[in-house]
PDB file of C-alpha atoms in Angstrom:
ATOM      1  CA  UNK J   1     292.084  43.649 194.255  1.00 90.00           C
ATOM      2  CA  UNK J   2     290.084  44.285 191.017  1.00 93.00           C
ATOM      3  CA  UNK J   3     287.285  46.832 190.603  1.00 94.00           C
ATOM      4  CA  UNK J   4     285.305  47.618 187.514  1.00 96.00           C
ATOM      5  CA  UNK J   5     282.325  49.866 187.078  1.00 93.00           C
ATOM      6  CA  UNK J   6     280.015  51.175 184.382  1.00 96.00           C
ATOM      7  CA  UNK J   7     277.651  54.059 184.920  1.00 92.00           C
ATOM      8  CA  UNK J   8     275.464  56.449 182.973  1.00 95.00           C
ATOM      9  CA  UNK J   9     273.949  59.829 183.709  1.00 92.00           C
ATOM     10  CA  UNK J  10     270.740  60.670 181.782  1.00 94.00           C
ATOM     11  CA  UNK J  11     268.442  63.705 182.369  1.00 94.00           C
ATOM     12  CA  UNK J  12     264.792  62.786 182.838  1.00 95.00           C
ATOM     13  CA  UNK J  13     263.757  66.415 183.276  1.00 93.00           C
ATOM     14  CA  UNK J  14     265.492  69.743 184.152  1.00 91.00           C
ATOM     15  CA  UNK J  15     265.646  68.804 187.839  1.00 93.00           C
ATOM     16  CA  UNK J  16     265.724  64.961 187.720  1.00 95.00           C
ATOM     17  CA  UNK J  17     268.744  62.867 186.701  1.00 95.00           C
ATOM     18  CA  UNK J  18     268.827  59.029 186.466  1.00 96.00           C
ATOM     19  CA  UNK J  19     272.060  57.253 187.256  1.00 95.00           C
ATOM     20  CA  UNK J  20     272.121  53.335 186.661  1.00 96.00           C
ATOM     21  CA  UNK J  21     275.403  51.714 187.424  1.00 95.00           C
ATOM     22  CA  UNK J  22     277.083  48.300 187.749  1.00 96.00           C
ATOM     23  CA  UNK J  23     279.996  47.721 190.042  1.00 93.00           C
ATOM     24  CA  UNK J  24     282.030  44.554 190.115  1.00 93.00           C
ATOM     25  CA  UNK J  25     284.628  43.844 192.830  1.00 90.00           C
ATOM     26  CA  UNK J  26     287.016  40.955 193.311  1.00 89.00           C
ATOM     27  CA  UNK J  27     289.641  40.326 196.054  1.00 87.00           C
ATOM     28  CA  UNK J  28     291.257  36.878 196.064  1.00 86.00           C
ATOM     29  CA  UNK J  29     288.511  34.250 195.699  1.00 85.00           C
ATOM     30  CA  UNK J  30     285.716  36.696 196.903  1.00 83.00           C
ATOM     31  CA  UNK J  31     283.721  38.707 194.327  1.00 86.00           C
ATOM     32  CA  UNK J  32     280.444  40.601 194.329  1.00 87.00           C
ATOM     33  CA  UNK J  33     278.253  42.419 191.880  1.00 92.00           C
ATOM     34  CA  UNK J  34     276.347  45.598 192.758  1.00 91.00           C
ATOM     35  CA  UNK J  35     273.509  46.875 190.555  1.00 94.00           C
ATOM     36  CA  UNK J  36     272.165  50.315 191.408  1.00 94.00           C
ATOM     37  CA  UNK J  37     269.407  52.629 190.230  1.00 96.00           C
ATOM     38  CA  UNK J  38     269.980  56.166 191.694  1.00 95.00           C
ATOM     39  CA  UNK J  39     268.080  59.347 191.059  1.00 97.00           C
ATOM     40  CA  UNK J  40     269.342  62.835 191.656  1.00 95.00           C
ATOM     41  CA  UNK J  41     266.744  65.675 192.214  1.00 96.00           C
ATOM     42  CA  UNK J  42     268.091  69.217 192.058  1.00 94.00           C
ATOM     43  CA  UNK J  43     266.268  71.111 194.748  1.00 93.00           C
ATOM     44  CA  UNK J  44     267.929  74.455 194.150  1.00 88.00           C
ATOM     45  CA  UNK J  45     270.000  74.319 190.968  1.00 82.00           C
ATOM     46  CA  UNK J  46     271.239  77.813 191.383  1.00 85.00           C
ATOM     47  CA  UNK J  47     272.868  76.983 194.765  1.00 87.00           C
ATOM     48  CA  UNK J  48     273.946  73.483 193.613  1.00 88.00           C
ATOM     49  CA  UNK J  49     271.791  71.642 196.183  1.00 93.00           C
ATOM     50  CA  UNK J  50     270.277  68.242 195.332  1.00 94.00           C
ATOM     51  CA  UNK J  51     269.107  64.910 196.882  1.00 96.00           C
ATOM     52  CA  UNK J  52     270.284  61.495 195.672  1.00 95.00           C
ATOM     53  CA  UNK J  53     268.043  58.510 196.372  1.00 96.00           C
ATOM     54  CA  UNK J  54     267.643  54.971 195.111  1.00 96.00           C
ATOM     55  CA  UNK J  55     267.961  51.149 195.447  1.00 95.00           C
ATOM     56  CA  UNK J  56     270.548  48.584 194.691  1.00 94.00           C
ATOM     57  CA  UNK J  57     271.032  44.789 194.668  1.00 91.00           C
ATOM     58  CA  UNK J  58     274.370  43.296 195.831  1.00 86.00           C
ATOM     59  CA  UNK J  59     274.742  39.784 194.545  1.00 83.00           C
ATOM     60  CA  UNK J  60     277.336  37.633 196.411  1.00 76.00           C
ATOM     61  CA  UNK J  61     276.585  34.293 198.037  1.00 69.00           C
ATOM     62  CA  UNK J  62     273.396  35.920 199.330  1.00 71.00           C
ATOM     63  CA  UNK J  63     271.296  38.850 198.097  1.00 80.00           C
ATOM     64  CA  UNK J  64     271.361  42.313 199.849  1.00 84.00           C
ATOM     65  CA  UNK J  65     269.174  45.305 199.054  1.00 87.00           C
ATOM     66  CA  UNK J  66     270.832  48.604 199.790  1.00 89.00           C
ATOM     67  CA  UNK J  67     268.610  51.711 200.017  1.00 93.00           C
ATOM     68  CA  UNK J  68     270.386  55.155 199.506  1.00 95.00           C
ATOM     69  CA  UNK J  69     269.577  58.670 200.492  1.00 96.00           C
ATOM     70  CA  UNK J  70     272.055  61.588 200.274  1.00 96.00           C
ATOM     71  CA  UNK J  71     272.134  65.383 200.312  1.00 96.00           C
ATOM     72  CA  UNK J  72     274.514  67.088 198.091  1.00 93.00           C
ATOM     73  CA  UNK J  73     275.591  70.725 198.759  1.00 93.00           C
ATOM     74  CA  UNK J  74     278.176  71.951 196.323  1.00 88.00           C
ATOM     75  CA  UNK J  75     281.319  69.925 197.117  1.00 90.00           C
ATOM     76  CA  UNK J  76     279.837  68.249 200.295  1.00 94.00           C
ATOM     77  CA  UNK J  77     277.729  65.081 200.416  1.00 93.00           C
ATOM     78  CA  UNK J  78     276.045  63.607 203.529  1.00 96.00           C
ATOM     79  CA  UNK J  79     274.655  60.078 202.820  1.00 96.00           C
ATOM     80  CA  UNK J  80     272.759  57.402 204.589  1.00 96.00           C
ATOM     81  CA  UNK J  81     272.493  53.805 203.435  1.00 93.00           C
ATOM     82  CA  UNK J  82     270.440  50.893 204.814  1.00 91.00           C
ATOM     83  CA  UNK J  83     271.380  47.421 203.738  1.00 85.00           C
ATOM     84  CA  UNK J  84     268.862  44.707 204.184  1.00 83.00           C
ATOM     85  CA  UNK J  85     269.603  40.923 203.880  1.00 78.00           C
ATOM     86  CA  UNK J  86     267.136  38.997 201.796  1.00 77.00           C
ATOM     87  CA  UNK J  87     269.162  36.027 200.852  1.00 69.00           C
ATOM     88  CA  UNK J  88     271.071  33.292 202.816  1.00 63.00           C
ATOM     89  CA  UNK J  89     271.906  35.470 205.815  1.00 60.00           C
ATOM     90  CA  UNK J  90     268.370  36.818 206.395  1.00 57.00           C
ATOM     91  CA  UNK J  91     267.628  34.222 209.065  1.00 60.00           C
ATOM     92  CA  UNK J  92     270.822  34.983 210.985  1.00 60.00           C
ATOM     93  CA  UNK J  93     270.512  38.707 210.907  1.00 61.00           C
ATOM     94  CA  UNK J  94     266.573  38.836 211.023  1.00 63.00           C
ATOM     95  CA  UNK J  95     266.909  40.699 207.635  1.00 59.00           C
ATOM     96  CA  UNK J  96     268.823  43.623 209.259  1.00 69.00           C
ATOM     97  CA  UNK J  97     272.110  44.167 207.399  1.00 74.00           C
ATOM     98  CA  UNK J  98     273.772  47.449 208.131  1.00 82.00           C
ATOM     99  CA  UNK J  99     273.225  51.113 208.563  1.00 89.00           C
ATOM    100  CA  UNK J 100     275.843  53.344 207.160  1.00 90.00           C
ATOM    101  CA  UNK J 101     276.497  57.164 207.389  1.00 95.00           C
ATOM    102  CA  UNK J 102     279.088  58.620 205.000  1.00 94.00           C
ATOM    103  CA  UNK J 103     280.318  62.270 204.602  1.00 96.00           C
ATOM    104  CA  UNK J 104     282.359  63.213 201.532  1.00 93.00           C
ATOM    105  CA  UNK J 105     284.033  66.595 200.969  1.00 94.00           C
ATOM    106  CA  UNK J 106     285.818  67.442 197.716  1.00 87.00           C
ATOM    107  CA  UNK J 107     288.793  69.790 198.290  1.00 88.00           C
ATOM    108  CA  UNK J 108     290.418  71.688 195.402  1.00 83.00           C
ATOM    109  CA  UNK J 109     292.936  74.385 195.159  1.00 82.00           C
ATOM    110  CA  UNK J 110     292.693  76.531 192.181  1.00 83.00           C
ATOM    111  CA  UNK J 111     296.112  77.881 191.269  1.00 82.00           C
ATOM    112  CA  UNK J 112     296.535  80.406 188.533  1.00 84.00           C
ATOM    113  CA  UNK J 113     298.805  79.332 185.714  1.00 81.00           C
ATOM    114  CA  UNK J 114     301.810  81.447 185.087  1.00 83.00           C
ATOM    115  CA  UNK J 115     302.413  81.538 181.310  1.00 81.00           C
ATOM    116  CA  UNK J 116     305.862  82.711 180.057  1.00 81.00           C
ATOM    117  CA  UNK J 117     305.483  84.561 176.838  1.00 79.00           C
ATOM    118  CA  UNK J 118     307.457  83.034 173.894  1.00 77.00           C
ATOM    119  CA  UNK J 119     308.464  85.196 171.000  1.00 75.00           C
ATOM    120  CA  UNK J 120     309.335  83.779 167.694  1.00 77.00           C
ATOM    121  CA  UNK J 121     311.257  85.786 165.246  1.00 72.00           C
ATOM    122  CA  UNK J 122     309.280  85.840 161.881  1.00 72.00           C
ATOM    123  CA  UNK J 123     312.490  85.833 159.858  1.00 70.00           C
ATOM    124  CA  UNK J 124     313.539  82.391 160.923  1.00 62.00           C
TER     125      UNK J 124
END
């Protein structure tokens, strides 16, 4: 499996960040390209609460348009994505692709470093 991605974060204002990105995935003979335009709006910057939303375009044999919405609270993200078919599979699925719910939690353990003092003799 091969994955490659490029992304950029740029501030539009003090509360709004624009995040365009490109993701390429390949596994065996299958590959797809995902283009996304995401925005992050900081509702309460002092409490680290924000909303992420945006659109994408997944290009494979057909075209899919994913729509994203997520709520970020410190190290927890709850996201919802709706993926609609507009390409070759639109007739078979009646343009309904998938509805996805994702929950992400970042765990970290802060461990204080123990530094052993080293004394060097100045006469050496």
